[in-house]
mmCIF file of C-alpha atoms in Angstrom:
data_model
loop_
_atom_site.group_PDB
_atom_site.id
_atom_site.type_symbol
_atom_site.label_atom_id
_atom_site.label_comp_id
_atom_site.label_asym_id
_atom_site.label_seq_id
_atom_site.Cartn_x
_atom_site.Cartn_y
_atom_site.Cartn_z
ATOM 1 C CA MET A 4 66.969 228.507 108.286
ATOM 2 C CA GLU A 5 67.525 228.977 104.548
ATOM 3 C CA ASN A 6 66.884 226.398 101.700
ATOM 4 C CA PHE A 7 65.445 223.747 103.971
ATOM 5 C CA ASP A 8 62.007 222.383 103.374
ATOM 6 C CA TYR A 9 61.001 219.644 105.686
ATOM 7 C CA SER A 10 57.860 218.883 103.687
ATOM 8 C CA THR A 11 60.123 217.392 100.860
ATOM 9 C CA PHE A 12 61.398 214.729 102.996
ATOM 10 C CA LYS A 13 59.313 211.293 103.661
ATOM 11 C CA THR A 14 59.574 210.963 107.423
ATOM 12 C CA LYS A 15 59.222 207.446 108.875
ATOM 13 C CA GLU A 16 57.381 206.913 112.230
ATOM 14 C CA GLY A 17 60.075 206.356 115.107
ATOM 15 C CA SER A 18 62.888 207.922 112.878
ATOM 16 C CA LEU A 19 65.331 210.463 114.419
ATOM 17 C CA ALA A 20 63.589 213.232 112.332
ATOM 18 C CA ASP A 21 60.084 212.014 113.644
ATOM 19 C CA PHE A 22 61.297 212.109 117.325
ATOM 20 C CA MET A 23 62.971 215.566 116.736
ATOM 21 C CA VAL A 24 59.775 216.997 115.198
ATOM 22 C CA LYS A 25 57.539 215.661 117.865
ATOM 23 C CA ALA A 26 59.984 216.974 120.664
ATOM 24 C CA GLN A 27 60.916 220.296 119.246
ATOM 25 C CA GLY A 28 59.112 221.102 116.010
ATOM 26 C CA VAL A 29 60.703 221.906 112.581
ATOM 27 C CA ASP A 30 63.619 224.087 113.675
ATOM 28 C CA LYS A 31 67.319 224.735 113.230
ATOM 29 C CA ASN A 32 68.292 221.671 115.128
ATOM 30 C CA LEU A 33 66.333 219.632 112.582
ATOM 31 C CA CYS A 34 67.998 221.363 109.683
ATOM 32 C CA LEU A 35 71.549 220.883 111.259
ATOM 33 C CA GLY A 36 70.864 217.300 112.086
ATOM 34 C CA ALA A 37 69.770 216.634 108.393
ATOM 35 C CA LYS A 38 72.979 218.259 107.293
ATOM 36 C CA GLN A 39 75.007 216.072 109.634
ATOM 37 C CA TRP A 40 73.162 212.729 109.362
ATOM 38 C CA GLY A 41 71.897 213.152 105.761
ATOM 39 C CA GLU A 42 68.489 211.661 104.746
ATOM 40 C CA GLU A 43 69.038 208.520 106.815
ATOM 41 C CA MET A 44 67.680 210.520 109.690
ATOM 42 C CA PHE A 45 64.289 210.521 108.216
ATOM 43 C CA THR A 46 64.110 206.664 108.229
ATOM 44 C CA VAL A 47 66.445 205.333 110.714
ATOM 45 C CA PRO A 48 65.803 205.597 114.574
ATOM 46 C CA PHE A 49 69.424 206.469 115.596
ATOM 47 C CA SER A 50 68.407 205.683 119.191
ATOM 48 C CA GLN A 51 71.681 206.834 120.579
ATOM 49 C CA VAL A 52 71.206 210.244 119.189
ATOM 50 C CA GLN A 53 67.642 210.333 120.393
ATOM 51 C CA SER A 54 68.742 209.530 123.869
ATOM 52 C CA LYS A 55 71.239 212.331 123.811
ATOM 53 C CA ILE A 56 68.668 214.861 122.740
ATOM 54 C CA GLU A 57 66.438 213.686 125.565
ATOM 55 C CA ARG A 58 69.123 214.049 128.051
ATOM 56 C CA HIS A 59 70.333 217.418 127.117
ATOM 57 C CA TYR A 60 67.449 219.303 125.298
ATOM 58 C CA VAL A 61 64.129 217.790 126.203
ATOM 59 C CA ASN A 62 64.853 217.042 129.755
ATOM 60 C CA PRO A 63 63.081 219.590 132.111
ATOM 61 C CA LYS A 64 66.439 220.321 133.802
ATOM 62 C CA GLY A 65 67.517 222.031 130.760
ATOM 63 C CA ASN A 66 70.848 221.739 128.800
ATOM 64 C CA THR A 67 73.456 220.163 131.090
ATOM 65 C CA ARG A 68 76.099 219.917 128.505
ATOM 66 C CA ILE A 69 79.515 221.117 129.017
ATOM 67 C CA GLY A 70 82.024 221.028 126.078
ATOM 68 C CA TYR A 71 85.142 222.923 125.762
ATOM 69 C CA ILE A 72 87.559 224.631 128.304
ATOM 70 C CA ASN A 73 89.642 227.422 126.826
ATOM 71 C CA GLY A 74 89.361 225.589 123.416
ATOM 72 C CA LYS A 75 90.422 222.298 124.638
ATOM 73 C CA SER A 76 87.873 219.349 125.180
ATOM 74 C CA LEU A 77 87.901 217.629 128.513
ATOM 75 C CA PHE A 78 89.275 214.613 126.983
ATOM 76 C CA LYS A 79 92.365 216.653 125.940
ATOM 77 C CA TYR A 80 92.489 218.150 129.355
ATOM 78 C CA ALA A 81 92.464 214.634 130.995
ATOM 79 C CA ILE A 82 95.280 213.419 128.603
ATOM 80 C CA ASN A 83 97.504 216.426 129.448
ATOM 81 C CA LYS A 84 96.783 215.635 133.285
ATOM 82 C CA LEU A 85 97.432 211.870 133.090
ATOM 83 C CA ASN A 86 100.335 212.260 130.693
ATOM 84 C CA PRO A 87 100.081 208.726 129.215
ATOM 85 C CA ASN A 88 102.395 207.023 126.948
ATOM 86 C CA VAL A 89 100.598 207.283 123.556
ATOM 87 C CA LEU A 90 100.728 204.642 120.895
ATOM 88 C CA ASN A 91 99.968 205.255 117.296
ATOM 89 C CA TYR A 92 97.229 202.710 116.238
ATOM 90 C CA LEU A 93 98.532 202.148 112.818
ATOM 91 C CA ASN A 94 101.725 200.459 114.203
ATOM 92 C CA ILE A 95 99.891 198.101 116.528
ATOM 93 C CA GLU A 96 99.693 194.413 115.185
ATOM 94 C CA HIS A 97 98.278 192.679 118.201
ATOM 95 C CA ILE A 98 97.256 192.972 121.905
ATOM 96 C CA ASP A 99 97.988 189.978 124.141
ATOM 97 C CA VAL A 100 95.468 190.702 126.971
ATOM 98 C CA GLU A 101 96.557 187.894 129.168
ATOM 99 C CA GLU A 102 100.255 188.729 128.978
ATOM 100 C CA LYS A 103 99.703 192.600 128.927
ATOM 101 C CA GLU A 104 101.622 193.257 125.905
ATOM 102 C CA VAL A 105 101.007 195.514 122.870
ATOM 103 C CA HIS A 106 102.850 194.182 119.838
ATOM 104 C CA LEU A 107 104.033 196.805 117.378
ATOM 105 C CA ASP A 108 105.551 196.125 113.977
ATOM 106 C CA ASP A 109 108.893 196.760 115.478
ATOM 107 C CA SER A 110 108.827 196.248 119.184
ATOM 108 C CA ILE A 111 106.634 194.923 122.229
ATOM 109 C CA VAL A 112 105.307 197.295 124.811
ATOM 110 C CA HIS A 113 104.496 195.987 128.164
ATOM 111 C CA TYR A 114 101.673 197.710 130.159
ATOM 112 C CA GLU A 115 99.933 197.720 133.583
ATOM 113 C CA GLN A 116 97.020 199.435 132.359
ATOM 114 C CA LEU A 117 95.976 200.114 128.685
ATOM 115 C CA ILE A 118 93.527 202.837 127.847
ATOM 116 C CA SER A 119 91.926 202.547 124.275
ATOM 117 C CA THR A 120 90.139 205.259 122.386
ATOM 118 C CA LEU A 121 89.889 202.946 119.338
ATOM 119 C CA PRO A 122 86.508 202.253 117.887
ATOM 120 C CA ILE A 123 85.506 199.158 119.906
ATOM 121 C CA HIS A 124 85.360 196.734 116.959
ATOM 122 C CA LYS A 125 89.002 197.786 116.018
ATOM 123 C CA LEU A 126 90.000 197.101 119.690
ATOM 124 C CA LEU A 127 88.342 193.759 119.732
ATOM 125 C CA LYS A 128 89.898 192.623 116.441
ATOM 126 C CA LEU A 129 93.499 193.647 117.816
ATOM 127 C CA CYS A 130 92.681 191.510 120.653
ATOM 128 C CA SER A 131 91.550 188.618 118.820
ATOM 129 C CA LEU A 132 87.952 188.758 120.327
ATOM 130 C CA GLN A 133 84.743 188.385 118.385
ATOM 131 C CA TYR A 134 82.041 191.113 117.771
ATOM 132 C CA ASN A 135 78.774 190.914 115.951
ATOM 133 C CA HIS A 136 77.029 194.176 115.701
ATOM 134 C CA ASP A 137 76.568 197.340 113.610
ATOM 135 C CA THR A 138 79.596 199.215 113.515
ATOM 136 C CA SER A 139 78.325 202.011 111.347
ATOM 137 C CA TYR A 140 78.588 205.530 112.517
ATOM 138 C CA ALA A 141 78.970 209.010 110.949
ATOM 139 C CA GLY A 142 82.292 210.633 110.313
ATOM 140 C CA CYS A 143 83.283 214.420 110.555
ATOM 141 C CA LYS A 144 85.378 216.550 108.255
ATOM 142 C CA PHE A 145 87.183 219.535 109.804
ATOM 143 C CA HIS A 146 89.203 222.437 108.339
ATOM 144 C CA PHE A 147 91.259 224.613 110.466
ATOM 145 C CA PHE A 148 92.195 228.254 109.626
ATOM 146 C CA THR A 149 94.111 231.119 111.022
ATOM 147 C CA HIS A 150 92.606 234.560 110.759
ATOM 148 C CA ASN A 151 92.711 238.228 111.947
ATOM 149 C CA GLY A 152 89.592 239.854 113.269
ATOM 150 C CA ASP A 153 86.734 239.785 115.851
ATOM 151 C CA PHE A 154 86.048 236.030 116.679
ATOM 152 C CA GLU A 155 86.593 235.540 120.403
ATOM 153 C CA GLU A 156 87.913 232.206 121.835
ATOM 154 C CA ASN A 157 85.228 229.574 122.585
ATOM 155 C CA GLN A 158 82.606 231.327 120.338
ATOM 156 C CA MET A 159 80.419 229.113 118.140
ATOM 157 C CA ILE A 160 78.538 229.834 114.902
ATOM 158 C CA TYR A 161 76.017 227.379 113.501
ATOM 159 C CA ASP A 162 75.267 227.389 109.706
ATOM 160 C CA CYS A 163 71.672 226.704 108.968
ATOM 161 C CA ASP A 164 71.675 227.022 105.232
ATOM 162 C CA TYR A 165 70.858 223.656 104.099
ATOM 163 C CA HIS A 166 72.872 224.045 100.901
ATOM 164 C CA SER A 167 76.146 225.061 102.689
ATOM 165 C CA ASP A 168 78.538 222.373 103.459
ATOM 166 C CA ILE A 169 79.424 223.931 106.917
ATOM 167 C CA ILE A 170 77.667 222.768 109.874
ATOM 168 C CA ARG A 171 79.544 224.993 112.393
ATOM 169 C CA ILE A 172 82.457 227.178 113.184
ATOM 170 C CA PHE A 173 84.337 227.021 116.450
ATOM 171 C CA SER A 174 86.876 229.663 117.716
ATOM 172 C CA ILE A 175 89.709 227.751 119.336
ATOM 173 C CA SER A 176 91.486 231.020 120.028
ATOM 174 C CA ASN A 177 91.325 234.684 118.896
ATOM 175 C CA ASN A 178 92.866 233.987 115.595
ATOM 176 C CA PHE A 179 92.481 230.261 115.151
ATOM 177 C CA MET A 180 89.232 228.485 114.186
ATOM 178 C CA MET A 181 87.955 225.015 113.324
ATOM 179 C CA VAL A 182 85.255 224.508 110.619
ATOM 180 C CA GLN A 183 83.199 221.359 110.808
ATOM 181 C CA LEU A 184 81.605 220.114 107.490
ATOM 182 C CA ASN A 185 78.656 218.007 106.616
ATOM 183 C CA SER A 186 79.932 214.388 106.908
ATOM 184 C CA LYS A 187 79.069 213.717 103.386
ATOM 185 C CA LYS A 188 81.008 216.696 101.915
ATOM 186 C CA ARG A 189 84.491 215.345 102.300
ATOM 187 C CA ASN A 190 85.783 216.950 99.146
ATOM 188 C CA SER A 191 84.532 220.352 99.392
ATOM 189 C CA VAL A 192 86.635 223.137 97.760
ATOM 190 C CA ILE A 193 88.668 225.138 100.388
ATOM 191 C CA SER A 194 87.949 228.438 98.591
ATOM 192 C CA ASN A 195 84.152 227.804 98.756
ATOM 193 C CA ILE A 196 84.543 227.129 102.605
ATOM 194 C CA GLU A 197 86.650 230.225 102.984
ATOM 195 C CA ASP A 198 83.826 232.247 101.204
ATOM 196 C CA ARG A 199 81.062 230.961 103.351
ATOM 197 C CA VAL A 200 83.201 231.420 106.501
ATOM 198 C CA GLN A 201 83.673 235.097 105.522
ATOM 199 C CA GLU A 202 79.899 235.489 105.063
ATOM 200 C CA LEU A 203 79.128 233.860 108.575
ATOM 201 C CA ALA A 204 81.874 235.846 110.428
ATOM 202 C CA PRO A 205 82.454 239.091 108.335
ATOM 203 C CA ASN A 206 84.526 240.864 110.849
ATOM 204 C CA ILE A 207 87.458 238.487 110.309
ATOM 205 C CA SER A 208 90.283 239.079 107.697
ATOM 206 C CA GLY A 209 93.314 237.258 106.575
ATOM 207 C CA LEU A 210 91.598 233.847 106.605
ATOM 208 C CA SER A 211 94.477 231.216 105.893
ATOM 209 C CA HIS A 212 93.936 227.495 105.644
ATOM 210 C CA VAL A 213 96.143 225.478 107.981
ATOM 211 C CA ARG A 214 95.168 221.732 107.683
ATOM 212 C CA LYS A 215 92.333 219.558 107.376
ATOM 213 C CA LEU A 216 91.238 216.511 109.378
ATOM 214 C CA TYR A 217 88.963 213.716 108.565
ATOM 215 C CA VAL A 218 87.693 211.796 111.666
ATOM 216 C CA PRO A 219 85.882 208.512 110.528
ATOM 217 C CA MET A 220 83.374 206.689 112.725
ATOM 218 C CA CYS A 221 82.756 209.424 115.214
ATOM 219 C CA TYR A 222 79.315 208.612 116.478
ATOM 220 C CA PRO A 223 78.069 205.223 117.486
ATOM 221 C CA THR A 224 74.331 205.186 116.572
ATOM 222 C CA GLU A 225 72.923 202.092 118.185
ATOM 223 C CA LEU A 226 73.500 200.087 121.296
ATOM 224 C CA ILE A 227 75.381 196.876 121.454
ATOM 225 C CA SER A 228 72.863 193.949 121.501
ATOM 226 C CA ASP A 229 75.220 191.158 120.609
ATOM 227 C CA LEU A 230 76.051 189.212 123.986
ATOM 228 C CA SER A 231 79.486 187.949 122.810
ATOM 229 C CA THR A 232 80.454 191.621 122.299
ATOM 230 C CA VAL A 233 79.363 192.715 125.774
ATOM 231 C CA GLU A 234 80.997 189.785 127.312
ATOM 232 C CA ASN A 235 84.325 190.746 125.535
ATOM 233 C CA ILE A 236 84.087 194.262 126.591
ATOM 234 C CA SER A 237 83.717 193.088 130.179
ATOM 235 C CA TYR A 238 86.790 190.798 129.720
ATOM 236 C CA LEU A 239 88.915 193.603 128.599
ATOM 237 C CA LYS A 240 87.875 195.717 131.553
ATOM 238 C CA ASN A 241 88.600 192.944 133.886
ATOM 239 C CA ASN A 242 92.176 192.595 132.414
ATOM 240 C CA ASN A 243 93.005 196.351 132.652
ATOM 241 C CA VAL A 244 92.158 197.172 128.944
ATOM 242 C CA LEU A 245 89.868 200.119 129.245
ATOM 243 C CA PRO A 246 87.801 201.064 126.320
ATOM 244 C CA PHE A 247 87.212 204.821 126.816
ATOM 245 C CA GLY A 248 85.521 207.719 125.106
ATOM 246 C CA ARG A 249 82.702 207.517 122.615
ATOM 247 C CA PHE A 250 84.347 204.893 120.651
ATOM 248 C CA GLY A 251 85.041 202.557 123.670
ATOM 249 C CA ASN A 252 81.941 203.145 125.704
ATOM 250 C CA TRP A 253 79.785 202.475 122.464
ATOM 251 C CA GLU A 254 77.503 205.379 123.569
ATOM 252 C CA TYR A 255 76.751 208.720 122.086
ATOM 253 C CA SER A 256 77.614 210.536 125.319
ATOM 254 C CA ASP A 257 79.356 213.798 126.020
ATOM 255 C CA LEU A 258 82.805 213.887 127.583
ATOM 256 C CA HIS A 259 81.532 214.937 130.984
ATOM 257 C CA GLU A 260 79.252 211.877 131.056
ATOM 258 C CA LEU A 261 82.100 209.235 130.647
ATOM 259 C CA ASN A 262 83.081 207.116 133.625
ATOM 260 C CA TRP A 263 86.299 209.065 134.432
ATOM 261 C CA SER A 264 86.819 206.938 137.558
ATOM 262 C CA ILE A 265 88.207 203.961 135.506
ATOM 263 C CA LEU A 266 91.259 206.049 134.688
ATOM 264 C CA ASP A 267 92.361 206.155 138.396
#
């Protein structure tokens, strides 16, 4: 770890940082967590994140996580297998749950089963249903690069320099990589990112930026406690509208932990 001094932070009892230090000590995971979550992790519980760490890292069974298959997430794999009709959320004006209709800005789509990967509060709003809970979660910023050199498919590099904007680099294929940034660093200069990538992976060459992607509201951090929200989610499921994924389940879970049977 470089440039990370835990003693400079004021850690509150019960916070995510307090939990991580007690579970694993001051290590690279704490540094990476601080880069992702910011100083809030030293004061806020982030109970969903604590639960995930408990399941995957502290549990005596060891790390049970599975993430990517040949550079593709399990969610992408499922979409490819199911081959559903995909609607652009930006074009949806309203969802009529009783009539099983999705009203777009220029047409109406009838469905038998609707699978939603929207943030749950956006889905409830489109269905004219109430919610009353915290909808704050952390976003992620990604940059994609092509390159030449030695960085094998599915290889991962974590950046533990606290002053660096990069959290990790993931090799999607032998010449295509994804760089995940600190969620607070949305306006990072691409040339600075390229310089740091070159330091972390010195064997690559011909680094060329392809595109950027900002994913807002990636990680729900607390459980739903509002009864009306829970009841409305149950109502949706009983009417063949399936909230799915991290957004829909409102749990900080990995893809292999989701209830895939609801897609049958």
